[in-house]
Amino acid sequence: MKRGRININPESQAPSAAEEGSKKHKGRSSGFRLGASCRQDTMQDWGNLPHHVVLQVFQHLSLVDRARASSVCRRWNEVFHIPDLWRRFEFELNQPATSYLKSTHPDLIQQIIKKHAQHLQYVSFKVDSCTESAEAACDILSQLVNCTIKTLGLISTARPSFMNVSQSHFVSALTVVFVNSKSLSSIKIDDTPVDDPSLKVLVANNSDTLKLLKMSSCPHVSPAGILCVADQCHGLRELALNYHLLSDELLLALSSEKHVHLEHLRIDVVSENPGQTQFHTIKKRSWDALVKHSPKVNIVMYFFLYEEEFDPFFREETPVTHLYFGRAVSKEMLGRIGLNCPRLVELVVCANGFEPLDDELIRIADRCKNLTAIGLGECEVTCSGFIEFVKMCGGRLTQLSIMEEVLIPDNSYNVEQIHYEVSKHLGRMWFPDMMPTW
């Protein structure tokens, strides 16, 4: 067998081992230099990102991550202090011994007060149940002397700890913000010791800008104090308060020609001393004046009363749109609602007792043509009565939350059959709830 001849060019001979090693070494050295160059270019690229790009990135980071990123380079540190990043801030004040929630570091709080107080516009304080946390919030408020805050929220995550703070301390701190901001549009100060004099300071400095005021469970405010706000703040669109502050004079003030259309009125009806609280009655003409002036207003009422305390309510037509009963409510009261609440949109009854509510629900379906949502907890309704209610409401019921235990089988339907019948009238699949969803 002949073997093929191989022509070998001396110039193309394989390199020696030393040359091969040298080339490999050079290759590794060249590759290393290339990697370092790439990394350097990459660092330069990140460091040269435009301010607005870094700002967009920072706005999606938590405060801790933002602070870490600010140490990458001088340019990023400059972006960290751009005013736009400090317009919205939530101070979280919790005591480690009593709360598992995170807390804003004291050093950061001082840095914000020193460098960014004038940039703050949308501020909230979230405190735990400790009085020390609420006092810390007041200390911060009292230092915001160069601020232009637009929205302020004081939030207690557990029991209302602001109520345990000295009233003079709280009012003094709050007044600092009221006086210096002069552009407040939204204030949420539920469960606080705010009082009439501090509301007058609020009005004197922010009457042209205030649009939202939530101050439920503020025992030191009188009807005259909230009336002062309504009289002077003609741009007020949303108001939340306790029933004891509601008056005919207040509704008429909110209905004046100078006042803008009210959009949302929330009223909490709470019994602090069962059987001892006397509830006044609001005249029908006062309600009528409000609805005439603000025909689209949502009037939301939360009731936490005992059955014997409901007597003054809904004896005349009341333009309430959303009703929530946190305790048992009688058949008589639900009957009044069917007769006198034609604007009703949503009804939630947590408990009633052990008498079927067929007639009351059918009356509500017949008279409350705007009803779109209902929830029933510890109540009783026969299957036939419930199907008739759904049939009368039809597809306008966008939310129907009924516990399975509420439905009582009768001669016409049982619980298994009700699913099909209700789904047919609603025009969509429906099942009773296994647990409350409200």
PDB file of N, CA and C in Angstrom, residues 5-100:
ATOM      1  N   ARG A   5       2.373  11.186  -0.241  1.00  0.00           N
ATOM      2  CA  ARG A   5       3.533  12.007   0.096  1.00  0.00           C
ATOM      3  C   ARG A   5       3.083  13.302   0.732  1.00  0.00           C
ATOM      4  N   ILE A   6       3.771  13.719   1.748  1.00  0.00           N
ATOM      5  CA  ILE A   6       3.477  14.943   2.471  1.00  0.00           C
ATOM      6  C   ILE A   6       4.594  15.920   2.234  1.00  0.00           C
ATOM      7  N   ASN A   7       4.254  17.047   1.595  1.00  0.00           N
ATOM      8  CA  ASN A   7       5.238  18.101   1.365  1.00  0.00           C
ATOM      9  C   ASN A   7       5.311  19.012   2.571  1.00  0.00           C
ATOM     10  N   ILE A   8       6.437  19.164   3.158  1.00  0.00           N
ATOM     11  CA  ILE A   8       6.632  19.985   4.347  1.00  0.00           C
ATOM     12  C   ILE A   8       7.402  21.219   3.983  1.00  0.00           C
ATOM     13  N   ASN A   9       6.775  22.372   4.218  1.00  0.00           N
ATOM     14  CA  ASN A   9       7.421  23.654   3.997  1.00  0.00           C
ATOM     15  C   ASN A   9       8.158  24.038   5.261  1.00  0.00           C
ATOM     16  N   PRO A  10       9.450  24.294   5.143  1.00  0.00           N
ATOM     17  CA  PRO A  10      10.207  24.618   6.358  1.00  0.00           C
ATOM     18  C   PRO A  10       9.639  25.835   7.098  1.00  0.00           C
ATOM     19  N   GLU A  11       9.073  26.762   6.330  1.00  0.00           N
ATOM     20  CA  GLU A  11       8.554  27.987   6.993  1.00  0.00           C
ATOM     21  C   GLU A  11       7.243  27.734   7.728  1.00  0.00           C
ATOM     22  N   SER A  12       6.630  26.600   7.382  1.00  0.00           N
ATOM     23  CA  SER A  12       5.340  26.312   8.038  1.00  0.00           C
ATOM     24  C   SER A  12       5.460  25.238   9.098  1.00  0.00           C
ATOM     25  N   GLN A  13       6.679  24.986   9.515  1.00  0.00           N
ATOM     26  CA  GLN A  13       6.866  23.959  10.545  1.00  0.00           C
ATOM     27  C   GLN A  13       6.228  24.397  11.861  1.00  0.00           C
ATOM     28  N   ALA A  14       5.834  23.431  12.643  1.00  0.00           N
ATOM     29  CA  ALA A  14       5.206  23.716  13.949  1.00  0.00           C
ATOM     30  C   ALA A  14       6.155  24.470  14.836  1.00  0.00           C
ATOM     31  N   PRO A  15       5.713  25.401  15.620  1.00  0.00           N
ATOM     32  CA  PRO A  15       6.589  26.161  16.509  1.00  0.00           C
ATOM     33  C   PRO A  15       7.126  25.281  17.605  1.00  0.00           C
ATOM     34  N   SER A  16       8.229  25.740  18.128  1.00  0.00           N
ATOM     35  CA  SER A  16       8.839  24.995  19.235  1.00  0.00           C
ATOM     36  C   SER A  16       8.002  25.146  20.491  1.00  0.00           C
ATOM     37  N   ALA A  17       8.301  24.312  21.455  1.00  0.00           N
ATOM     38  CA  ALA A  17       7.550  24.364  22.719  1.00  0.00           C
ATOM     39  C   ALA A  17       7.711  25.698  23.403  1.00  0.00           C
ATOM     40  N   ALA A  18       8.927  26.284  23.320  1.00  0.00           N
ATOM     41  CA  ALA A  18       9.157  27.586  23.964  1.00  0.00           C
ATOM     42  C   ALA A  18       8.321  28.656  23.300  1.00  0.00           C
ATOM     43  N   GLU A  19       8.272  28.570  21.929  1.00  0.00           N
ATOM     44  CA  GLU A  19       7.472  29.575  21.223  1.00  0.00           C
ATOM     45  C   GLU A  19       5.995  29.413  21.544  1.00  0.00           C
ATOM     46  N   GLU A  20       5.553  28.145  21.610  1.00  0.00           N
ATOM     47  CA  GLU A  20       4.133  27.897  21.930  1.00  0.00           C
ATOM     48  C   GLU A  20       3.778  28.444  23.294  1.00  0.00           C
ATOM     49  N   GLY A  21       4.672  28.204  24.256  1.00  0.00           N
ATOM     50  CA  GLY A  21       4.418  28.720  25.602  1.00  0.00           C
ATOM     51  C   GLY A  21       4.386  30.218  25.630  1.00  0.00           C
ATOM     52  N   SER A  22       5.308  30.821  24.840  1.00  0.00           N
ATOM     53  CA  SER A  22       5.345  32.284  24.784  1.00  0.00           C
ATOM     54  C   SER A  22       4.051  32.838  24.223  1.00  0.00           C
ATOM     55  N   LYS A  23       3.540  32.194  23.176  1.00  0.00           N
ATOM     56  CA  LYS A  23       2.291  32.662  22.582  1.00  0.00           C
ATOM     57  C   LYS A  23       1.119  32.523  23.547  1.00  0.00           C
ATOM     58  N   LYS A  24       1.088  31.380  24.241  1.00  0.00           N
ATOM     59  CA  LYS A  24       0.016  31.194  25.210  1.00  0.00           C
ATOM     60  C   LYS A  24       0.057  32.258  26.289  1.00  0.00           C
ATOM     61  N   HIS A  25       1.274  32.553  26.745  1.00  0.00           N
ATOM     62  CA  HIS A  25       1.453  33.558  27.777  1.00  0.00           C
ATOM     63  C   HIS A  25       0.970  34.915  27.280  1.00  0.00           C
ATOM     64  N   LYS A  26       1.374  35.206  26.032  1.00  0.00           N
ATOM     65  CA  LYS A  26       0.945  36.493  25.476  1.00  0.00           C
ATOM     66  C   LYS A  26      -0.570  36.537  25.331  1.00  0.00           C
ATOM     67  N   GLY A  27      -1.141  35.376  24.920  1.00  0.00           N
ATOM     68  CA  GLY A  27      -2.591  35.350  24.767  1.00  0.00           C
ATOM     69  C   GLY A  27      -3.296  35.617  26.075  1.00  0.00           C
ATOM     70  N   ARG A  28      -2.778  34.945  27.148  1.00  0.00           N
ATOM     71  CA  ARG A  28      -3.395  35.165  28.452  1.00  0.00           C
ATOM     72  C   ARG A  28      -3.219  36.598  28.889  1.00  0.00           C
ATOM     73  N   SER A  29      -2.028  37.150  28.653  1.00  0.00           N
ATOM     74  CA  SER A  29      -1.757  38.530  29.055  1.00  0.00           C
ATOM     75  C   SER A  29      -2.642  39.482  28.283  1.00  0.00           C
ATOM     76  N   SER A  30      -2.758  39.219  26.955  1.00  0.00           N
ATOM     77  CA  SER A  30      -3.610  40.081  26.133  1.00  0.00           C
ATOM     78  C   SER A  30      -5.062  39.990  26.563  1.00  0.00           C
ATOM     79  N   GLY A  31      -5.530  38.742  26.865  1.00  0.00           N
ATOM     80  CA  GLY A  31      -6.911  38.565  27.322  1.00  0.00           C
ATOM     81  C   GLY A  31      -7.159  39.283  28.626  1.00  0.00           C
ATOM     82  N   PHE A  32      -6.219  39.236  29.548  1.00  0.00           N
ATOM     83  CA  PHE A  32      -6.358  39.909  30.842  1.00  0.00           C
ATOM     84  C   PHE A  32      -6.493  41.405  30.664  1.00  0.00           C
ATOM     85  N   ARG A  33      -5.615  41.940  29.765  1.00  0.00           N
ATOM     86  CA  ARG A  33      -5.681  43.382  29.542  1.00  0.00           C
ATOM     87  C   ARG A  33      -7.022  43.772  28.922  1.00  0.00           C
ATOM     88  N   LEU A  34      -7.542  42.895  28.039  1.00  0.00           N
ATOM     89  CA  LEU A  34      -8.836  43.185  27.416  1.00  0.00           C
ATOM     90  C   LEU A  34      -9.955  43.183  28.450  1.00  0.00           C
ATOM     91  N   GLY A  35      -9.952  42.199  29.380  1.00  0.00           N
ATOM     92  CA  GLY A  35     -10.981  42.144  30.412  1.00  0.00           C
ATOM     93  C   GLY A  35     -10.959  43.370  31.300  1.00  0.00           C
ATOM     94  N   ALA A  36      -9.790  43.793  31.714  1.00  0.00           N
ATOM     95  CA  ALA A  36      -9.671  44.976  32.572  1.00  0.00           C
ATOM     96  C   ALA A  36     -10.178  46.202  31.844  1.00  0.00           C
ATOM     97  N   SER A  37      -9.862  46.274  30.554  1.00  0.00           N
ATOM     98  CA  SER A  37     -10.315  47.420  29.768  1.00  0.00           C
ATOM     99  C   SER A  37     -11.836  47.457  29.674  1.00  0.00           C
ATOM    100  N   CYS A  38     -12.412  46.266  29.459  1.00  0.00           N
ATOM    101  CA  CYS A  38     -13.877  46.195  29.371  1.00  0.00           C
ATOM    102  C   CYS A  38     -14.523  46.628  30.673  1.00  0.00           C
ATOM    103  N   ARG A  39     -13.949  46.134  31.788  1.00  0.00           N
ATOM    104  CA  ARG A  39     -14.527  46.502  33.077  1.00  0.00           C
ATOM    105  C   ARG A  39     -14.404  47.991  33.325  1.00  0.00           C
ATOM    106  N   GLN A  40     -13.280  48.549  32.953  1.00  0.00           N
ATOM    107  CA  GLN A  40     -13.084  49.977  33.151  1.00  0.00           C
ATOM    108  C   GLN A  40     -14.076  50.771  32.317  1.00  0.00           C
ATOM    109  N   ASP A  41     -14.261  50.340  31.058  1.00  0.00           N
ATOM    110  CA  ASP A  41     -15.218  51.025  30.201  1.00  0.00           C
ATOM    111  C   ASP A  41     -16.632  50.907  30.780  1.00  0.00           C
ATOM    112  N   THR A  42     -16.938  49.692  31.310  1.00  0.00           N
ATOM    113  CA  THR A  42     -18.267  49.489  31.894  1.00  0.00           C
ATOM    114  C   THR A  42     -18.494  50.413  33.073  1.00  0.00           C
ATOM    115  N   MET A  43     -17.490  50.506  33.957  1.00  0.00           N
ATOM    116  CA  MET A  43     -17.608  51.407  35.102  1.00  0.00           C
ATOM    117  C   MET A  43     -17.803  52.837  34.641  1.00  0.00           C
ATOM    118  N   GLN A  44     -17.058  53.227  33.600  1.00  0.00           N
ATOM    119  CA  GLN A  44     -17.207  54.589  33.097  1.00  0.00           C
ATOM    120  C   GLN A  44     -18.601  54.799  32.524  1.00  0.00           C
ATOM    121  N   ASP A  45     -19.147  53.770  31.838  1.00  0.00           N
ATOM    122  CA  ASP A  45     -20.484  53.895  31.272  1.00  0.00           C
ATOM    123  C   ASP A  45     -21.533  54.084  32.360  1.00  0.00           C
ATOM    124  N   TRP A  46     -21.473  53.258  33.427  1.00  0.00           N
ATOM    125  CA  TRP A  46     -22.433  53.389  34.526  1.00  0.00           C
ATOM    126  C   TRP A  46     -22.280  54.744  35.212  1.00  0.00           C
ATOM    127  N   GLY A  47     -21.070  55.167  35.369  1.00  0.00           N
ATOM    128  CA  GLY A  47     -20.843  56.454  36.037  1.00  0.00           C
ATOM    129  C   GLY A  47     -21.253  57.643  35.205  1.00  0.00           C
ATOM    130  N   ASN A  48     -21.327  57.443  33.879  1.00  0.00           N
ATOM    131  CA  ASN A  48     -21.689  58.540  32.989  1.00  0.00           C
ATOM    132  C   ASN A  48     -23.151  58.519  32.570  1.00  0.00           C
ATOM    133  N   LEU A  49     -23.962  57.657  33.200  1.00  0.00           N
ATOM    134  CA  LEU A  49     -25.390  57.660  32.883  1.00  0.00           C
ATOM    135  C   LEU A  49     -25.980  59.035  33.155  1.00  0.00           C
ATOM    136  N   PRO A  50     -26.865  59.522  32.311  1.00  0.00           N
ATOM    137  CA  PRO A  50     -27.490  60.819  32.548  1.00  0.00           C
ATOM    138  C   PRO A  50     -28.239  60.855  33.882  1.00  0.00           C
ATOM    139  N   HIS A  51     -28.292  62.030  34.471  1.00  0.00           N
ATOM    140  CA  HIS A  51     -28.954  62.166  35.767  1.00  0.00           C
ATOM    141  C   HIS A  51     -30.382  61.626  35.734  1.00  0.00           C
ATOM    142  N   HIS A  52     -31.118  61.937  34.661  1.00  0.00           N
ATOM    143  CA  HIS A  52     -32.529  61.550  34.641  1.00  0.00           C
ATOM    144  C   HIS A  52     -32.696  60.030  34.563  1.00  0.00           C
ATOM    145  N   VAL A  53     -31.725  59.320  33.978  1.00  0.00           N
ATOM    146  CA  VAL A  53     -31.797  57.854  33.921  1.00  0.00           C
ATOM    147  C   VAL A  53     -31.554  57.266  35.312  1.00  0.00           C
ATOM    148  N   VAL A  54     -30.504  57.748  35.976  1.00  0.00           N
ATOM    149  CA  VAL A  54     -30.221  57.280  37.340  1.00  0.00           C
ATOM    150  C   VAL A  54     -31.385  57.621  38.265  1.00  0.00           C
ATOM    151  N   LEU A  55     -31.977  58.789  38.052  1.00  0.00           N
ATOM    152  CA  LEU A  55     -33.115  59.196  38.870  1.00  0.00           C
ATOM    153  C   LEU A  55     -34.275  58.223  38.701  1.00  0.00           C
ATOM    154  N   GLN A  56     -34.542  57.803  37.475  1.00  0.00           N
ATOM    155  CA  GLN A  56     -35.616  56.834  37.232  1.00  0.00           C
ATOM    156  C   GLN A  56     -35.332  55.517  37.945  1.00  0.00           C
ATOM    157  N   VAL A  57     -34.078  55.089  37.911  1.00  0.00           N
ATOM    158  CA  VAL A  57     -33.703  53.847  38.598  1.00  0.00           C
ATOM    159  C   VAL A  57     -33.901  54.001  40.106  1.00  0.00           C
ATOM    160  N   PHE A  58     -33.418  55.106  40.653  1.00  0.00           N
ATOM    161  CA  PHE A  58     -33.522  55.337  42.093  1.00  0.00           C
ATOM    162  C   PHE A  58     -34.975  55.370  42.563  1.00  0.00           C
ATOM    163  N   GLN A  59     -35.852  55.886  41.730  1.00  0.00           N
ATOM    164  CA  GLN A  59     -37.256  55.998  42.132  1.00  0.00           C
ATOM    165  C   GLN A  59     -37.925  54.635  42.298  1.00  0.00           C
ATOM    166  N   HIS A  60     -37.308  53.581  41.757  1.00  0.00           N
ATOM    167  CA  HIS A  60     -37.858  52.232  41.905  1.00  0.00           C
ATOM    168  C   HIS A  60     -37.142  51.429  42.998  1.00  0.00           C
ATOM    169  N   LEU A  61     -36.222  52.057  43.694  1.00  0.00           N
ATOM    170  CA  LEU A  61     -35.489  51.373  44.757  1.00  0.00           C
ATOM    171  C   LEU A  61     -36.041  51.750  46.118  1.00  0.00           C
ATOM    172  N   SER A  62     -35.879  50.826  47.061  1.00  0.00           N
ATOM    173  CA  SER A  62     -36.195  51.168  48.447  1.00  0.00           C
ATOM    174  C   SER A  62     -35.178  52.171  48.956  1.00  0.00           C
ATOM    175  N   LEU A  63     -35.491  52.802  50.057  1.00  0.00           N
ATOM    176  CA  LEU A  63     -34.592  53.820  50.592  1.00  0.00           C
ATOM    177  C   LEU A  63     -33.223  53.231  50.930  1.00  0.00           C
ATOM    178  N   VAL A  64     -33.205  52.022  51.507  1.00  0.00           N
ATOM    179  CA  VAL A  64     -31.939  51.383  51.880  1.00  0.00           C
ATOM    180  C   VAL A  64     -31.096  51.110  50.643  1.00  0.00           C
ATOM    181  N   ASP A  65     -31.715  50.549  49.597  1.00  0.00           N
ATOM    182  CA  ASP A  65     -30.980  50.258  48.368  1.00  0.00           C
ATOM    183  C   ASP A  65     -30.516  51.542  47.690  1.00  0.00           C
ATOM    184  N   ARG A  66     -31.341  52.561  47.776  1.00  0.00           N
ATOM    185  CA  ARG A  66     -30.972  53.841  47.182  1.00  0.00           C
ATOM    186  C   ARG A  66     -29.742  54.416  47.875  1.00  0.00           C
ATOM    187  N   ALA A  67     -29.706  54.297  49.205  1.00  0.00           N
ATOM    188  CA  ALA A  67     -28.558  54.804  49.962  1.00  0.00           C
ATOM    189  C   ALA A  67     -27.286  54.016  49.617  1.00  0.00           C
ATOM    190  N   ARG A  68     -27.419  52.701  49.449  1.00  0.00           N
ATOM    191  CA  ARG A  68     -26.255  51.888  49.070  1.00  0.00           C
ATOM    192  C   ARG A  68     -25.763  52.265  47.680  1.00  0.00           C
ATOM    193  N   ALA A  69     -26.708  52.455  46.755  1.00  0.00           N
ATOM    194  CA  ALA A  69     -26.324  52.798  45.392  1.00  0.00           C
ATOM    195  C   ALA A  69     -25.640  54.154  45.329  1.00  0.00           C
ATOM    196  N   SER A  70     -25.982  55.045  46.250  1.00  0.00           N
ATOM    197  CA  SER A  70     -25.395  56.393  46.226  1.00  0.00           C
ATOM    198  C   SER A  70     -23.896  56.376  46.516  1.00  0.00           C
ATOM    199  N   SER A  71     -23.393  55.265  47.068  1.00  0.00           N
ATOM    200  CA  SER A  71     -21.965  55.170  47.378  1.00  0.00           C
ATOM    201  C   SER A  71     -21.139  54.620  46.212  1.00  0.00           C
ATOM    202  N   VAL A  72     -21.781  54.313  45.074  1.00  0.00           N
ATOM    203  CA  VAL A  72     -21.063  53.758  43.922  1.00  0.00           C
ATOM    204  C   VAL A  72     -20.098  54.783  43.331  1.00  0.00           C
ATOM    205  N   CYS A  73     -20.568  56.005  43.148  1.00  0.00           N
ATOM    206  CA  CYS A  73     -19.711  57.044  42.568  1.00  0.00           C
ATOM    207  C   CYS A  73     -20.275  58.413  42.935  1.00  0.00           C
ATOM    208  N   ARG A  74     -19.499  59.428  42.642  1.00  0.00           N
ATOM    209  CA  ARG A  74     -19.897  60.794  43.006  1.00  0.00           C
ATOM    210  C   ARG A  74     -21.171  61.209  42.269  1.00  0.00           C
ATOM    211  N   ARG A  75     -21.268  60.804  41.020  1.00  0.00           N
ATOM    212  CA  ARG A  75     -22.434  61.197  40.221  1.00  0.00           C
ATOM    213  C   ARG A  75     -23.718  60.614  40.808  1.00  0.00           C
ATOM    214  N   TRP A  76     -23.666  59.356  41.227  1.00  0.00           N
ATOM    215  CA  TRP A  76     -24.847  58.736  41.812  1.00  0.00           C
ATOM    216  C   TRP A  76     -25.185  59.357  43.157  1.00  0.00           C
ATOM    217  N   ASN A  77     -24.171  59.772  43.874  1.00  0.00           N
ATOM    218  CA  ASN A  77     -24.418  60.443  45.145  1.00  0.00           C
ATOM    219  C   ASN A  77     -25.109  61.785  44.931  1.00  0.00           C
ATOM    220  N   GLU A  78     -24.755  62.464  43.839  1.00  0.00           N
ATOM    221  CA  GLU A  78     -25.417  63.722  43.509  1.00  0.00           C
ATOM    222  C   GLU A  78     -26.903  63.484  43.216  1.00  0.00           C
ATOM    223  N   VAL A  79     -27.176  62.399  42.472  1.00  0.00           N
ATOM    224  CA  VAL A  79     -28.565  62.082  42.155  1.00  0.00           C
ATOM    225  C   VAL A  79     -29.340  61.743  43.429  1.00  0.00           C
ATOM    226  N   PHE A  80     -28.686  61.071  44.370  1.00  0.00           N
ATOM    227  CA  PHE A  80     -29.321  60.689  45.634  1.00  0.00           C
ATOM    228  C   PHE A  80     -29.908  61.896  46.348  1.00  0.00           C
ATOM    229  N   HIS A  81     -29.319  63.063  46.155  1.00  0.00           N
ATOM    230  CA  HIS A  81     -29.768  64.264  46.854  1.00  0.00           C
ATOM    231  C   HIS A  81     -30.624  65.181  45.981  1.00  0.00           C
ATOM    232  N   ILE A  82     -31.016  64.702  44.793  1.00  0.00           N
ATOM    233  CA  ILE A  82     -31.897  65.502  43.949  1.00  0.00           C
ATOM    234  C   ILE A  82     -33.245  65.678  44.647  1.00  0.00           C
ATOM    235  N   PRO A  83     -33.804  66.886  44.683  1.00  0.00           N
ATOM    236  CA  PRO A  83     -35.059  67.138  45.412  1.00  0.00           C
ATOM    237  C   PRO A  83     -36.216  66.227  45.015  1.00  0.00           C
ATOM    238  N   ASP A  84     -36.285  65.828  43.727  1.00  0.00           N
ATOM    239  CA  ASP A  84     -37.401  64.988  43.281  1.00  0.00           C
ATOM    240  C   ASP A  84     -37.498  63.680  44.057  1.00  0.00           C
ATOM    241  N   LEU A  85     -36.380  63.170  44.547  1.00  0.00           N
ATOM    242  CA  LEU A  85     -36.394  61.918  45.298  1.00  0.00           C
ATOM    243  C   LEU A  85     -36.897  62.095  46.724  1.00  0.00           C
ATOM    244  N   TRP A  86     -37.026  63.317  47.179  1.00  0.00           N
ATOM    245  CA  TRP A  86     -37.393  63.563  48.572  1.00  0.00           C
ATOM    246  C   TRP A  86     -38.734  64.264  48.702  1.00  0.00           C
ATOM    247  N   ARG A  87     -39.462  64.354  47.607  1.00  0.00           N
ATOM    248  CA  ARG A  87     -40.776  65.008  47.689  1.00  0.00           C
ATOM    249  C   ARG A  87     -41.787  64.123  48.419  1.00  0.00           C
ATOM    250  N   ARG A  88     -41.625  62.812  48.317  1.00  0.00           N
ATOM    251  CA  ARG A  88     -42.544  61.861  48.954  1.00  0.00           C
ATOM    252  C   ARG A  88     -41.754  60.995  49.931  1.00  0.00           C
ATOM    253  N   PHE A  89     -42.152  61.007  51.209  1.00  0.00           N
ATOM    254  CA  PHE A  89     -41.409  60.220  52.194  1.00  0.00           C
ATOM    255  C   PHE A  89     -42.345  59.764  53.309  1.00  0.00           C
ATOM    256  N   GLU A  90     -42.140  58.517  53.741  1.00  0.00           N
ATOM    257  CA  GLU A  90     -42.904  57.961  54.860  1.00  0.00           C
ATOM    258  C   GLU A  90     -41.952  57.645  56.007  1.00  0.00           C
ATOM    259  N   PHE A  91     -42.141  58.315  57.105  1.00  0.00           N
ATOM    260  CA  PHE A  91     -41.364  58.042  58.315  1.00  0.00           C
ATOM    261  C   PHE A  91     -42.005  56.861  59.034  1.00  0.00           C
ATOM    262  N   GLU A  92     -41.241  55.803  59.226  1.00  0.00           N
ATOM    263  CA  GLU A  92     -41.725  54.631  59.947  1.00  0.00           C
ATOM    264  C   GLU A  92     -41.064  54.607  61.314  1.00  0.00           C
ATOM    265  N   LEU A  93     -41.871  54.747  62.337  1.00  0.00           N
ATOM    266  CA  LEU A  93     -41.362  54.893  63.698  1.00  0.00           C
ATOM    267  C   LEU A  93     -41.924  53.772  64.560  1.00  0.00           C
ATOM    268  N   ASN A  94     -41.070  52.833  64.880  1.00  0.00           N
ATOM    269  CA  ASN A  94     -41.481  51.667  65.662  1.00  0.00           C
ATOM    270  C   ASN A  94     -40.435  51.371  66.726  1.00  0.00           C
ATOM    271  N   GLN A  95     -40.900  50.823  67.825  1.00  0.00           N
ATOM    272  CA  GLN A  95     -40.001  50.449  68.911  1.00  0.00           C
ATOM    273  C   GLN A  95     -39.620  48.980  68.762  1.00  0.00           C
ATOM    274  N   PRO A  96     -38.334  48.670  68.645  1.00  0.00           N
ATOM    275  CA  PRO A  96     -37.904  47.279  68.408  1.00  0.00           C
ATOM    276  C   PRO A  96     -38.414  46.300  69.460  1.00  0.00           C
ATOM    277  N   ALA A  97     -38.592  46.760  70.674  1.00  0.00           N
ATOM    278  CA  ALA A  97     -39.009  45.852  71.743  1.00  0.00           C
ATOM    279  C   ALA A  97     -40.465  45.418  71.598  1.00  0.00           C
ATOM    280  N   THR A  98     -41.268  46.189  70.879  1.00  0.00           N
ATOM    281  CA  THR A  98     -42.702  45.893  70.806  1.00  0.00           C
ATOM    282  C   THR A  98     -43.205  45.699  69.387  1.00  0.00           C
ATOM    283  N   SER A  99     -42.353  45.877  68.385  1.00  0.00           N
ATOM    284  CA  SER A  99     -42.818  45.797  67.012  1.00  0.00           C
ATOM    285  C   SER A  99     -41.787  45.088  66.142  1.00  0.00           C
ATOM    286  N   TYR A 100     -42.285  44.297  65.197  1.00  0.00           N
ATOM    287  CA  TYR A 100     -41.409  43.624  64.230  1.00  0.00           C
ATOM    288  C   TYR A 100     -41.261  44.456  62.958  1.00  0.00           C
TER     289      TYR A 100
END
